[in-house]
Amino acid sequence: MVTPPVDDSVLKPGTGIDLVINLNSLHPVSYASVIFEADPDTRHLVVAATGGTCNPDETGTHQFHVSTMVRMGSGEKKRVGFPCQVIKTLPGYRLANGNTTLALSLSYAPTPEDVNVRSAFRYIPTATHEVLGKLVIGGHDFFSGKQFRVCNISTTGVGLVIPRLLGKGKNPLAALESGHIARLGIVLRDHSQKKEQLHTMDTALSVVRVNRRFNELSLFAGCRFTRLKSADEEVLSHFIHNAQLHEIRSLTHT
């Protein structure tokens, strides 16, 4: 669907974007990136290469969209994507500070499309972007940092690492099974700003799978969110995007 009146003037150097791969497939994925160069006359971009986007043998086989959030005339925020094609990879792209990094040279179409995909990327929390939680199951409360750890998170679910033992006793959460239903309270802490950003949310979830052979000390539980509010989904998506951009900019010093 065409989304007027947005034009490519939103694609500016320094703008944080998502590179969405195979938007119209059953399993689209996206990677946070940033625009290094933009030339609207030739419809050419140079962007940071991240994750699966930087394999030169595979970029030509995928469909790409450069996606960003824009504010419409009504004040509504909408995510749009500009169809694009990878021209070539730039393994020694030189940044303004003299450092080099891996980049992608893209050509794009000036007319954007609606992009409703949420990133399938599962973010691994860091000390800069923490994800804490309280799991309520069977009338019992379990806390991250004690009975479990948030291993990764996306807008569709979360991965939990659960120690088998607590001190000298068994961890009761280690009895978790596939099919169990629970509620998860989530705290997102962003330490990358001068003032810490803090967001809280809660959702119902279902345990999709349990890997009891994760390692000798722990098991892994993959869980799917079942009642995450749309506003909380947007906050979580923004948190993950900012966390990825922070990692990119930490590497490129931009």
PDB file of C-alpha atoms in Angstrom:
ATOM      1  CA  MET A   1       0.000   0.000   0.000  1.00  0.00           C
ATOM      2  CA  VAL A   2       1.346   3.441  -0.941  1.00  0.00           C
ATOM      3  CA  THR A   3       1.568   5.890   1.935  1.00  0.00           C
ATOM      4  CA  PRO A   4       1.425   9.523   0.760  1.00  0.00           C
ATOM      5  CA  PRO A   5       2.472  12.204   1.501  1.00  0.00           C
ATOM      6  CA  VAL A   6       5.737  10.803   2.931  1.00  0.00           C
ATOM      7  CA  ASP A   7       8.777  11.327   0.709  1.00  0.00           C
ATOM      8  CA  ASP A   8      12.428  10.368   0.892  1.00  0.00           C
ATOM      9  CA  SER A   9      13.403  13.602   2.671  1.00  0.00           C
ATOM     10  CA  VAL A  10      13.123  11.568   5.899  1.00  0.00           C
ATOM     11  CA  LEU A  11      16.240   9.623   4.837  1.00  0.00           C
ATOM     12  CA  LYS A  12      19.039  11.791   6.201  1.00  0.00           C
ATOM     13  CA  PRO A  13      22.594  11.032   7.385  1.00  0.00           C
ATOM     14  CA  GLY A  14      22.584  10.074  11.047  1.00  0.00           C
ATOM     15  CA  THR A  15      19.001   8.789  10.959  1.00  0.00           C
ATOM     16  CA  GLY A  16      18.395   5.508  12.754  1.00  0.00           C
ATOM     17  CA  ILE A  17      16.609   2.990  10.536  1.00  0.00           C
ATOM     18  CA  ASP A  18      15.643  -0.665  10.333  1.00  0.00           C
ATOM     19  CA  LEU A  19      16.737  -2.793   7.399  1.00  0.00           C
ATOM     20  CA  VAL A  20      13.795  -5.147   6.887  1.00  0.00           C
ATOM     21  CA  ILE A  21      14.607  -8.327   4.997  1.00  0.00           C
ATOM     22  CA  ASN A  22      11.936 -10.221   3.048  1.00  0.00           C
ATOM     23  CA  LEU A  23       9.066  -8.034   4.252  1.00  0.00           C
ATOM     24  CA  ASN A  24       6.417  -9.980   2.349  1.00  0.00           C
ATOM     25  CA  SER A  25       7.600 -13.429   3.400  1.00  0.00           C
ATOM     26  CA  LEU A  26       6.251 -15.554   6.244  1.00  0.00           C
ATOM     27  CA  HIS A  27       9.343 -14.817   8.325  1.00  0.00           C
ATOM     28  CA  PRO A  28      10.533 -11.215   7.814  1.00  0.00           C
ATOM     29  CA  VAL A  29      13.381 -10.009  10.012  1.00  0.00           C
ATOM     30  CA  SER A  30      14.900  -6.611  10.640  1.00  0.00           C
ATOM     31  CA  TYR A  31      18.194  -5.191  11.840  1.00  0.00           C
ATOM     32  CA  ALA A  32      18.850  -1.776  13.339  1.00  0.00           C
ATOM     33  CA  SER A  33      21.144   0.400  11.254  1.00  0.00           C
ATOM     34  CA  VAL A  34      22.058   4.042  10.685  1.00  0.00           C
ATOM     35  CA  ILE A  35      22.383   6.112   7.514  1.00  0.00           C
ATOM     36  CA  PHE A  36      25.931   7.296   6.767  1.00  0.00           C
ATOM     37  CA  GLU A  37      25.238   8.963   3.404  1.00  0.00           C
ATOM     38  CA  ALA A  38      22.063   9.955   1.538  1.00  0.00           C
ATOM     39  CA  ASP A  39      21.787  11.341  -2.002  1.00  0.00           C
ATOM     40  CA  PRO A  40      18.138  11.996  -3.005  1.00  0.00           C
ATOM     41  CA  ASP A  41      19.164  12.974  -6.546  1.00  0.00           C
ATOM     42  CA  THR A  42      20.584   9.539  -7.321  1.00  0.00           C
ATOM     43  CA  ARG A  43      18.417   7.756  -4.707  1.00  0.00           C
ATOM     44  CA  HIS A  44      21.489   6.259  -3.125  1.00  0.00           C
ATOM     45  CA  LEU A  45      22.217   5.433   0.516  1.00  0.00           C
ATOM     46  CA  VAL A  46      25.195   4.143   2.456  1.00  0.00           C
ATOM     47  CA  VAL A  47      24.148   2.451   5.702  1.00  0.00           C
ATOM     48  CA  ALA A  48      25.776   0.429   8.466  1.00  0.00           C
ATOM     49  CA  ALA A  49      25.806  -3.317   7.763  1.00  0.00           C
ATOM     50  CA  THR A  50      24.577  -5.352  10.717  1.00  0.00           C
ATOM     51  CA  GLY A  51      23.739  -8.969  11.453  1.00  0.00           C
ATOM     52  CA  GLY A  52      22.596 -11.032   8.474  1.00  0.00           C
ATOM     53  CA  THR A  53      22.566  -7.992   6.165  1.00  0.00           C
ATOM     54  CA  CYS A  54      26.307  -8.018   5.581  1.00  0.00           C
ATOM     55  CA  ASN A  55      26.844 -11.398   3.866  1.00  0.00           C
ATOM     56  CA  PRO A  56      27.840 -10.384   0.312  1.00  0.00           C
ATOM     57  CA  ASP A  57      26.889 -13.812  -1.040  1.00  0.00           C
ATOM     58  CA  GLU A  58      23.290 -13.546   0.186  1.00  0.00           C
ATOM     59  CA  THR A  59      22.277  -9.875  -0.058  1.00  0.00           C
ATOM     60  CA  GLY A  60      21.283 -10.231  -3.716  1.00  0.00           C
ATOM     61  CA  THR A  61      18.800 -13.016  -2.934  1.00  0.00           C
ATOM     62  CA  HIS A  62      16.775 -11.007  -0.397  1.00  0.00           C
ATOM     63  CA  GLN A  63      14.157  -8.293  -0.603  1.00  0.00           C
ATOM     64  CA  PHE A  64      15.164  -5.189   1.387  1.00  0.00           C
ATOM     65  CA  HIS A  65      13.262  -2.204   2.790  1.00  0.00           C
ATOM     66  CA  VAL A  66      14.746   0.801   4.578  1.00  0.00           C
ATOM     67  CA  SER A  67      12.222   1.390   7.354  1.00  0.00           C
ATOM     68  CA  THR A  68      11.729   4.348   9.686  1.00  0.00           C
ATOM     69  CA  MET A  69       9.038   5.990  11.817  1.00  0.00           C
ATOM     70  CA  VAL A  70       7.460   9.181  10.431  1.00  0.00           C
ATOM     71  CA  ARG A  71       4.881  11.580  11.836  1.00  0.00           C
ATOM     72  CA  MET A  72       1.882  12.098   9.581  1.00  0.00           C
ATOM     73  CA  GLY A  73      -0.065  15.345   9.171  1.00  0.00           C
ATOM     74  CA  SER A  74      -2.589  14.106  11.747  1.00  0.00           C
ATOM     75  CA  GLY A  75       0.205  13.713  14.305  1.00  0.00           C
ATOM     76  CA  GLU A  76      -0.011   9.923  14.066  1.00  0.00           C
ATOM     77  CA  LYS A  77       3.269   8.010  13.941  1.00  0.00           C
ATOM     78  CA  LYS A  78       3.558   5.424  11.188  1.00  0.00           C
ATOM     79  CA  ARG A  79       6.285   3.019  10.153  1.00  0.00           C
ATOM     80  CA  VAL A  80       7.080   3.127   6.442  1.00  0.00           C
ATOM     81  CA  GLY A  81       9.618   1.314   4.297  1.00  0.00           C
ATOM     82  CA  PHE A  82      11.386   2.321   1.096  1.00  0.00           C
ATOM     83  CA  PRO A  83      12.037  -0.675  -1.198  1.00  0.00           C
ATOM     84  CA  CYS A  84      15.755  -0.907  -1.885  1.00  0.00           C
ATOM     85  CA  GLN A  85      18.409  -3.000  -3.566  1.00  0.00           C
ATOM     86  CA  VAL A  86      21.912  -3.743  -2.340  1.00  0.00           C
ATOM     87  CA  ILE A  87      24.414  -2.444  -4.901  1.00  0.00           C
ATOM     88  CA  LYS A  88      27.503  -3.667  -3.092  1.00  0.00           C
ATOM     89  CA  THR A  89      29.109  -4.153   0.294  1.00  0.00           C
ATOM     90  CA  LEU A  90      31.744  -1.673   1.465  1.00  0.00           C
ATOM     91  CA  PRO A  91      34.105  -3.585   3.810  1.00  0.00           C
ATOM     92  CA  GLY A  92      36.431  -0.641   4.460  1.00  0.00           C
ATOM     93  CA  TYR A  93      33.997   2.269   4.569  1.00  0.00           C
ATOM     94  CA  ARG A  94      35.719   5.233   6.223  1.00  0.00           C
ATOM     95  CA  LEU A  95      33.789   7.187   8.840  1.00  0.00           C
ATOM     96  CA  ALA A  96      34.160  10.885   9.587  1.00  0.00           C
ATOM     97  CA  ASN A  97      36.326  10.100  12.618  1.00  0.00           C
ATOM     98  CA  GLY A  98      38.788   8.092  10.504  1.00  0.00           C
ATOM     99  CA  ASN A  99      37.676   4.653  11.645  1.00  0.00           C
ATOM    100  CA  THR A 100      36.510   2.061   9.130  1.00  0.00           C
ATOM    101  CA  THR A 101      33.492  -0.223   9.262  1.00  0.00           C
ATOM    102  CA  LEU A 102      31.417  -2.556   7.111  1.00  0.00           C
ATOM    103  CA  ALA A 103      28.678  -0.725   5.189  1.00  0.00           C
ATOM    104  CA  LEU A 104      26.114  -1.339   2.457  1.00  0.00           C
ATOM    105  CA  SER A 105      25.599   0.749  -0.667  1.00  0.00           C
ATOM    106  CA  LEU A 106      21.873   0.825  -1.534  1.00  0.00           C
ATOM    107  CA  SER A 107      19.630   2.191  -4.250  1.00  0.00           C
ATOM    108  CA  TYR A 108      16.025   2.830  -3.233  1.00  0.00           C
ATOM    109  CA  ALA A 109      12.592   3.612  -4.653  1.00  0.00           C
ATOM    110  CA  PRO A 110      11.261   7.047  -3.574  1.00  0.00           C
ATOM    111  CA  THR A 111       7.718   5.862  -2.791  1.00  0.00           C
ATOM    112  CA  PRO A 112       7.370   4.164   0.613  1.00  0.00           C
ATOM    113  CA  GLU A 113       5.089   1.339   1.672  1.00  0.00           C
ATOM    114  CA  ASP A 114       3.376   0.609   4.969  1.00  0.00           C
ATOM    115  CA  VAL A 115       5.574  -1.605   7.133  1.00  0.00           C
ATOM    116  CA  ASN A 116       3.693  -3.380   9.902  1.00  0.00           C
ATOM    117  CA  VAL A 117       6.361  -5.974  10.637  1.00  0.00           C
ATOM    118  CA  ARG A 118       7.804  -6.099  14.135  1.00  0.00           C
ATOM    119  CA  SER A 119      11.424  -7.090  14.445  1.00  0.00           C
ATOM    120  CA  ALA A 120      11.971 -10.841  14.742  1.00  0.00           C
ATOM    121  CA  PHE A 121      15.383 -10.006  16.155  1.00  0.00           C
ATOM    122  CA  ARG A 122      15.866 -11.239  19.722  1.00  0.00           C
ATOM    123  CA  TYR A 123      17.891  -8.715  21.673  1.00  0.00           C
ATOM    124  CA  ILE A 124      20.376  -9.914  24.287  1.00  0.00           C
ATOM    125  CA  PRO A 125      20.290  -7.459  27.228  1.00  0.00           C
ATOM    126  CA  THR A 126      23.486  -5.672  28.259  1.00  0.00           C
ATOM    127  CA  ALA A 127      24.588  -3.573  31.228  1.00  0.00           C
ATOM    128  CA  THR A 128      23.624  -0.468  29.225  1.00  0.00           C
ATOM    129  CA  HIS A 129      20.173  -1.741  28.246  1.00  0.00           C
ATOM    130  CA  GLU A 130      18.897  -4.006  31.026  1.00  0.00           C
ATOM    131  CA  VAL A 131      15.780  -6.162  31.008  1.00  0.00           C
ATOM    132  CA  LEU A 132      14.520  -7.220  34.438  1.00  0.00           C
ATOM    133  CA  GLY A 133      11.394  -9.150  35.295  1.00  0.00           C
ATOM    134  CA  LYS A 134       9.042 -10.798  37.762  1.00  0.00           C
ATOM    135  CA  LEU A 135       7.385 -14.052  36.709  1.00  0.00           C
ATOM    136  CA  VAL A 136       4.108 -15.020  38.387  1.00  0.00           C
ATOM    137  CA  ILE A 137       3.093 -18.642  37.907  1.00  0.00           C
ATOM    138  CA  GLY A 138       0.885 -20.894  39.988  1.00  0.00           C
ATOM    139  CA  GLY A 139       0.487 -18.192  42.637  1.00  0.00           C
ATOM    140  CA  HIS A 140       4.256 -17.923  43.168  1.00  0.00           C
ATOM    141  CA  ASP A 141       6.567 -15.005  42.344  1.00  0.00           C
ATOM    142  CA  PHE A 142       9.980 -15.490  40.741  1.00  0.00           C
ATOM    143  CA  PHE A 143      12.490 -12.698  40.150  1.00  0.00           C
ATOM    144  CA  SER A 144      15.219 -12.124  37.566  1.00  0.00           C
ATOM    145  CA  GLY A 145      18.666 -12.144  39.116  1.00  0.00           C
ATOM    146  CA  LYS A 146      17.492 -14.834  41.540  1.00  0.00           C
ATOM    147  CA  GLN A 147      15.401 -17.632  40.065  1.00  0.00           C
ATOM    148  CA  PHE A 148      15.938 -16.766  36.378  1.00  0.00           C
ATOM    149  CA  ARG A 149      17.707 -14.461  33.925  1.00  0.00           C
ATOM    150  CA  VAL A 150      16.305 -12.784  30.806  1.00  0.00           C
ATOM    151  CA  CYS A 151      18.535 -14.230  28.078  1.00  0.00           C
ATOM    152  CA  ASN A 152      16.892 -12.493  25.112  1.00  0.00           C
ATOM    153  CA  ILE A 153      13.750 -10.555  24.251  1.00  0.00           C
ATOM    154  CA  SER A 154      11.748  -9.490  21.206  1.00  0.00           C
ATOM    155  CA  THR A 155       8.311  -7.981  20.692  1.00  0.00           C
ATOM    156  CA  THR A 156       6.876 -11.486  20.417  1.00  0.00           C
ATOM    157  CA  GLY A 157       8.515 -13.294  23.306  1.00  0.00           C
ATOM    158  CA  VAL A 158      11.339 -13.837  25.737  1.00  0.00           C
ATOM    159  CA  GLY A 159      13.991 -16.443  26.488  1.00  0.00           C
ATOM    160  CA  LEU A 160      14.687 -17.313  30.119  1.00  0.00           C
ATOM    161  CA  VAL A 161      17.747 -19.045  31.549  1.00  0.00           C
ATOM    162  CA  ILE A 162      16.772 -20.875  34.744  1.00  0.00           C
ATOM    163  CA  PRO A 163      19.417 -22.212  37.187  1.00  0.00           C
ATOM    164  CA  ARG A 164      18.762 -25.764  38.327  1.00  0.00           C
ATOM    165  CA  LEU A 165      19.883 -24.996  41.880  1.00  0.00           C
ATOM    166  CA  LEU A 166      19.523 -22.070  44.288  1.00  0.00           C
ATOM    167  CA  GLY A 167      22.240 -22.307  46.899  1.00  0.00           C
ATOM    168  CA  LYS A 168      22.145 -25.901  48.087  1.00  0.00           C
ATOM    169  CA  GLY A 169      18.511 -26.478  47.132  1.00  0.00           C
ATOM    170  CA  LYS A 170      16.566 -26.954  43.925  1.00  0.00           C
ATOM    171  CA  ASN A 171      15.155 -23.990  42.044  1.00  0.00           C
ATOM    172  CA  PRO A 172      11.356 -24.502  42.012  1.00  0.00           C
ATOM    173  CA  LEU A 173      11.149 -22.674  38.672  1.00  0.00           C
ATOM    174  CA  ALA A 174      13.211 -25.483  37.133  1.00  0.00           C
ATOM    175  CA  ALA A 175      10.001 -27.540  37.122  1.00  0.00           C
ATOM    176  CA  LEU A 176       8.616 -25.275  34.374  1.00  0.00           C
ATOM    177  CA  GLU A 177       7.068 -27.208  31.479  1.00  0.00           C
ATOM    178  CA  SER A 178       5.943 -26.423  27.938  1.00  0.00           C
ATOM    179  CA  GLY A 179       2.324 -25.271  27.927  1.00  0.00           C
ATOM    180  CA  HIS A 180       2.486 -23.515  31.286  1.00  0.00           C
ATOM    181  CA  ILE A 181       0.783 -20.100  31.415  1.00  0.00           C
ATOM    182  CA  ALA A 182       2.205 -17.208  33.440  1.00  0.00           C
ATOM    183  CA  ARG A 183       2.340 -13.444  33.794  1.00  0.00           C
ATOM    184  CA  LEU A 184       5.559 -11.509  33.354  1.00  0.00           C
ATOM    185  CA  GLY A 185       6.239  -8.034  34.681  1.00  0.00           C
ATOM    186  CA  ILE A 186       9.016  -6.378  32.668  1.00  0.00           C
ATOM    187  CA  VAL A 187      11.318  -3.481  33.550  1.00  0.00           C
ATOM    188  CA  LEU A 188      13.341  -1.894  30.728  1.00  0.00           C
ATOM    189  CA  ARG A 189      16.310   0.196  31.907  1.00  0.00           C
ATOM    190  CA  ASP A 190      18.234   2.351  29.438  1.00  0.00           C
ATOM    191  CA  HIS A 191      21.484   3.696  30.932  1.00  0.00           C
ATOM    192  CA  SER A 192      22.779   5.158  27.654  1.00  0.00           C
ATOM    193  CA  GLN A 193      21.234   8.597  28.277  1.00  0.00           C
ATOM    194  CA  LYS A 194      22.346  11.232  30.780  1.00  0.00           C
ATOM    195  CA  LYS A 195      19.156  10.477  32.696  1.00  0.00           C
ATOM    196  CA  GLU A 196      18.201   6.823  33.035  1.00  0.00           C
ATOM    197  CA  GLN A 197      15.104   5.852  31.037  1.00  0.00           C
ATOM    198  CA  LEU A 198      12.795   3.414  32.813  1.00  0.00           C
ATOM    199  CA  HIS A 199       9.737   1.622  31.409  1.00  0.00           C
ATOM    200  CA  THR A 200       7.528  -1.020  32.988  1.00  0.00           C
ATOM    201  CA  MET A 201       4.928  -3.312  31.439  1.00  0.00           C
ATOM    202  CA  ASP A 202       3.307  -6.666  32.008  1.00  0.00           C
ATOM    203  CA  THR A 203       1.931  -9.405  29.794  1.00  0.00           C
ATOM    204  CA  ALA A 204       0.563 -12.906  29.869  1.00  0.00           C
ATOM    205  CA  LEU A 205       2.804 -15.514  28.281  1.00  0.00           C
ATOM    206  CA  SER A 206       2.860 -19.174  27.407  1.00  0.00           C
ATOM    207  CA  VAL A 207       5.880 -21.447  27.650  1.00  0.00           C
ATOM    208  CA  VAL A 208       6.513 -22.737  24.134  1.00  0.00           C
ATOM    209  CA  ARG A 209       9.527 -24.934  24.737  1.00  0.00           C
ATOM    210  CA  VAL A 210      11.900 -25.989  27.504  1.00  0.00           C
ATOM    211  CA  ASN A 211      15.455 -27.133  26.793  1.00  0.00           C
ATOM    212  CA  ARG A 212      16.682 -29.103  29.793  1.00  0.00           C
ATOM    213  CA  ARG A 213      20.038 -29.751  28.121  1.00  0.00           C
ATOM    214  CA  PHE A 214      20.903 -26.051  27.778  1.00  0.00           C
ATOM    215  CA  ASN A 215      23.973 -26.558  29.981  1.00  0.00           C
ATOM    216  CA  GLU A 216      24.965 -28.412  33.157  1.00  0.00           C
ATOM    217  CA  LEU A 217      23.835 -25.621  35.479  1.00  0.00           C
ATOM    218  CA  SER A 218      20.751 -24.234  33.761  1.00  0.00           C
ATOM    219  CA  LEU A 219      17.793 -24.942  31.514  1.00  0.00           C
ATOM    220  CA  PHE A 220      16.269 -22.626  28.909  1.00  0.00           C
ATOM    221  CA  ALA A 221      12.605 -21.686  28.469  1.00  0.00           C
ATOM    222  CA  GLY A 222      11.308 -20.038  25.305  1.00  0.00           C
ATOM    223  CA  CYS A 223       8.116 -18.074  25.983  1.00  0.00           C
ATOM    224  CA  ARG A 224       5.625 -16.293  23.734  1.00  0.00           C
ATOM    225  CA  PHE A 225       3.805 -13.109  24.751  1.00  0.00           C
ATOM    226  CA  THR A 226       0.035 -13.557  24.468  1.00  0.00           C
ATOM    227  CA  ARG A 227      -1.375 -10.275  25.797  1.00  0.00           C
ATOM    228  CA  LEU A 228       1.206  -7.552  25.264  1.00  0.00           C
ATOM    229  CA  LYS A 229      -0.581  -4.211  24.789  1.00  0.00           C
ATOM    230  CA  SER A 230       0.088  -2.428  21.503  1.00  0.00           C
ATOM    231  CA  ALA A 231       1.457   0.624  23.346  1.00  0.00           C
ATOM    232  CA  ASP A 232       3.855  -1.601  25.323  1.00  0.00           C
ATOM    233  CA  GLU A 233       4.849  -3.401  22.124  1.00  0.00           C
ATOM    234  CA  GLU A 234       5.804  -0.050  20.602  1.00  0.00           C
ATOM    235  CA  VAL A 235       7.831   0.898  23.710  1.00  0.00           C
ATOM    236  CA  LEU A 236       9.626  -2.461  23.648  1.00  0.00           C
ATOM    237  CA  SER A 237      10.313  -2.170  19.912  1.00  0.00           C
ATOM    238  CA  HIS A 238      11.743   1.320  20.455  1.00  0.00           C
ATOM    239  CA  PHE A 239      13.894   0.073  23.372  1.00  0.00           C
ATOM    240  CA  ILE A 240      15.329  -2.777  21.286  1.00  0.00           C
ATOM    241  CA  HIS A 241      15.945  -0.474  18.332  1.00  0.00           C
ATOM    242  CA  ASN A 242      17.757   2.098  20.504  1.00  0.00           C
ATOM    243  CA  ALA A 243      19.818  -0.648  22.140  1.00  0.00           C
ATOM    244  CA  GLN A 244      20.935  -1.949  18.740  1.00  0.00           C
ATOM    245  CA  LEU A 245      21.753   1.568  17.534  1.00  0.00           C
ATOM    246  CA  HIS A 246      23.770   2.200  20.702  1.00  0.00           C
ATOM    247  CA  GLU A 247      25.833  -0.910  19.976  1.00  0.00           C
ATOM    248  CA  ILE A 248      26.393   0.181  16.363  1.00  0.00           C
ATOM    249  CA  ARG A 249      27.399   3.704  17.354  1.00  0.00           C
ATOM    250  CA  SER A 250      29.673   2.366  20.093  1.00  0.00           C
ATOM    251  CA  LEU A 251      31.537   0.418  17.410  1.00  0.00           C
ATOM    252  CA  THR A 252      31.573   3.199  14.812  1.00  0.00           C
ATOM    253  CA  HIS A 253      31.833   6.135  17.270  1.00  0.00           C
ATOM    254  CA  THR A 254      29.176   8.092  15.364  1.00  0.00           C
TER     255      THR A 254
END
